[in-house]
Coordinates of C-alpha atoms in Angstrom, one line a residue:
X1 CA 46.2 97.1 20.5
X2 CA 44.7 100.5 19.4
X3 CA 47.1 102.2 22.1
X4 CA 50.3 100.4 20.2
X5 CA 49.2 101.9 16.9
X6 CA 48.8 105.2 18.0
X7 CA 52.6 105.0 19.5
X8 CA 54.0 103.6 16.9
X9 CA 52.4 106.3 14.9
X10 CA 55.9 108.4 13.2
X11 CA 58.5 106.2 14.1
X12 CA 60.4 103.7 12.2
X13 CA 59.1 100.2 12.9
X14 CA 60.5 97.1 10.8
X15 CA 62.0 97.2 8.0
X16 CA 64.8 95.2 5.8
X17 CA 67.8 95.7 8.3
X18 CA 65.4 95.4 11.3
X19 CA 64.5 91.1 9.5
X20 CA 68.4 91.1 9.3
X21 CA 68.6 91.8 13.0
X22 CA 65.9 89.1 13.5
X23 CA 68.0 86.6 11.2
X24 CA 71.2 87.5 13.1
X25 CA 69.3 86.8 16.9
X26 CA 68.5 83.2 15.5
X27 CA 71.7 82.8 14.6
X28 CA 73.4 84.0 17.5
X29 CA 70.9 82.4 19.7
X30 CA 71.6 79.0 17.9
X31 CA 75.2 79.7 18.2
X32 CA 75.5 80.6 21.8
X33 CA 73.3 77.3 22.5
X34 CA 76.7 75.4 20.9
X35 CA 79.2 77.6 21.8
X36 CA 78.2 79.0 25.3
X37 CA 80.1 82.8 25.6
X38 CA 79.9 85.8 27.4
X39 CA 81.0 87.8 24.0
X40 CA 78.0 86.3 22.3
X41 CA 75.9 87.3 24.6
X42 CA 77.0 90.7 25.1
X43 CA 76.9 90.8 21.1
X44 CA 73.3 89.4 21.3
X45 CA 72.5 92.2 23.3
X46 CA 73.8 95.0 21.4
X47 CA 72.2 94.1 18.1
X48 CA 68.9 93.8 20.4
X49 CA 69.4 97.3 21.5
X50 CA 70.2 98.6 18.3
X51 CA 67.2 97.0 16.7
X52 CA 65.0 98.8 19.4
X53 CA 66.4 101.7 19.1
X54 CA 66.0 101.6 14.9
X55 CA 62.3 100.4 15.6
X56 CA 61.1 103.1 18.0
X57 CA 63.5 105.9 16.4
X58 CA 61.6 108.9 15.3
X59 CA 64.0 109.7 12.5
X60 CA 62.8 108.2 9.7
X61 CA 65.2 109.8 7.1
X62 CA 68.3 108.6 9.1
X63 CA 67.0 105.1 9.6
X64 CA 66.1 105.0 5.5
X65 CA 69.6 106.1 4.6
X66 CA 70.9 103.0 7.1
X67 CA 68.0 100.2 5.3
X68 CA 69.5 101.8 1.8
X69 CA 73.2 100.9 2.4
X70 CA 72.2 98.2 4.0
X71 CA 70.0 97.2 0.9
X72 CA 72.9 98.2 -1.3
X73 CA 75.2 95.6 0.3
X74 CA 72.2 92.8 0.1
X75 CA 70.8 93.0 -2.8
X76 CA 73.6 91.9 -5.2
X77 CA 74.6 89.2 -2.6
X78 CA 70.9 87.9 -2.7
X79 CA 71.1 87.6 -6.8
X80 CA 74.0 86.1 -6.4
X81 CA 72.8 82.9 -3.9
X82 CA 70.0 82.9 -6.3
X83 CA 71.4 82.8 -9.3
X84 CA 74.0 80.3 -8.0
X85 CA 71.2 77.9 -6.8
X86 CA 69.4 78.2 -10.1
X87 CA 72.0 77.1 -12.1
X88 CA 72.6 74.0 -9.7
X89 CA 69.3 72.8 -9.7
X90 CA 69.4 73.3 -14.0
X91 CA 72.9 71.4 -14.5
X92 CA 71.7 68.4 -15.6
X93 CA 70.2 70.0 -18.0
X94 CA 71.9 72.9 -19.4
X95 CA 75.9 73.9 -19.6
X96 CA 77.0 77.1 -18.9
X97 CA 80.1 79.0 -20.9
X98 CA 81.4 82.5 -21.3
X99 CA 81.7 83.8 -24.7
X100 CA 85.2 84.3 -25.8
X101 CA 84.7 88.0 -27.2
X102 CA 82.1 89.9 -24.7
X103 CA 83.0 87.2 -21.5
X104 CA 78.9 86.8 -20.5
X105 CA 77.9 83.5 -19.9
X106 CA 75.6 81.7 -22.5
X107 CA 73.4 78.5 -21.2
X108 CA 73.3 76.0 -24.0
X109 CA 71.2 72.2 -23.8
X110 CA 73.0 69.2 -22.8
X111 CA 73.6 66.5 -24.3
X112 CA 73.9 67.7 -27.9
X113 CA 77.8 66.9 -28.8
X114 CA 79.3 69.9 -31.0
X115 CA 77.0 72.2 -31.4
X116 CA 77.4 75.6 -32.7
X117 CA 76.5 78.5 -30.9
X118 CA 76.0 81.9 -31.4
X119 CA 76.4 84.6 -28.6
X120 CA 72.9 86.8 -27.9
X121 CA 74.9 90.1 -27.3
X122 CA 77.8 90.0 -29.3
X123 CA 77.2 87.5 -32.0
X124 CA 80.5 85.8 -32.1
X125 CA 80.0 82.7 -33.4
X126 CA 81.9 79.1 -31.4
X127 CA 81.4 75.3 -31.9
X128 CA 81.7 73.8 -28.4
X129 CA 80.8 70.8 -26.9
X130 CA 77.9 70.0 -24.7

């Protein structure tokens, strides 16, 4: 194992992208289990290459700038799912509005008829029903 360490020693290795490539090879191994193509295997193949060739590269900087946009592009996607599947799971307990004025959305308890509410960040003040 020693001698792996010492060849891996200055390149790139895994990273972000290189899990997405991971993800993608389950996917499109699941997918060409159902669907049986030559284009998804050739596609297969391609991201494999590609991931081997980010892995071993020796230019770091160039493979960074590719994991940034790539992070870029994820990262506000991510919060999204998250945030989306947060507020499922708390429905039964909370409602969710956007405020009238400043148009962010204000989580208020359920259950509670007219209430009145007053917005955090802009302070414009609504009766609504919950």
């Amino acid at each position: 194992m020693n001698w792996f360490r010492r060849f891996m020693i200055g390149r790139n290795g895994v990273d972000q992208l290189s899990v997405a490539f991971i993800v993608m090879f389950i996917v499109l191994n699941i997918v060409s289990l159902i669907f049986p193509s030559i284009f998804v295997y050739i596609l297969y193949f391609v991201l494999f290459g590609l991931f081997l060739f980010r892995m071993l590269s020796k230019n770091i900087s160039a493979r960074q700038k590719e994991n940034y946009a790539f992070l870029r592009f994820w990262n506000p996607l991510q919060k999204k799912v998250v945030k989306f599947f947060a507020r499922l799971k708390s429905m039964k307990q909370y409602k969710y509005f956007k405020c009238k004025q400043c148009k962010r959305t204000i989580r208020v308890p359920r259950g509670k008829n007219k209430i009145r509410v007053t917005c955090p960040h802009c302070g414009h003040k609504e009766v609504i029903r919950s």
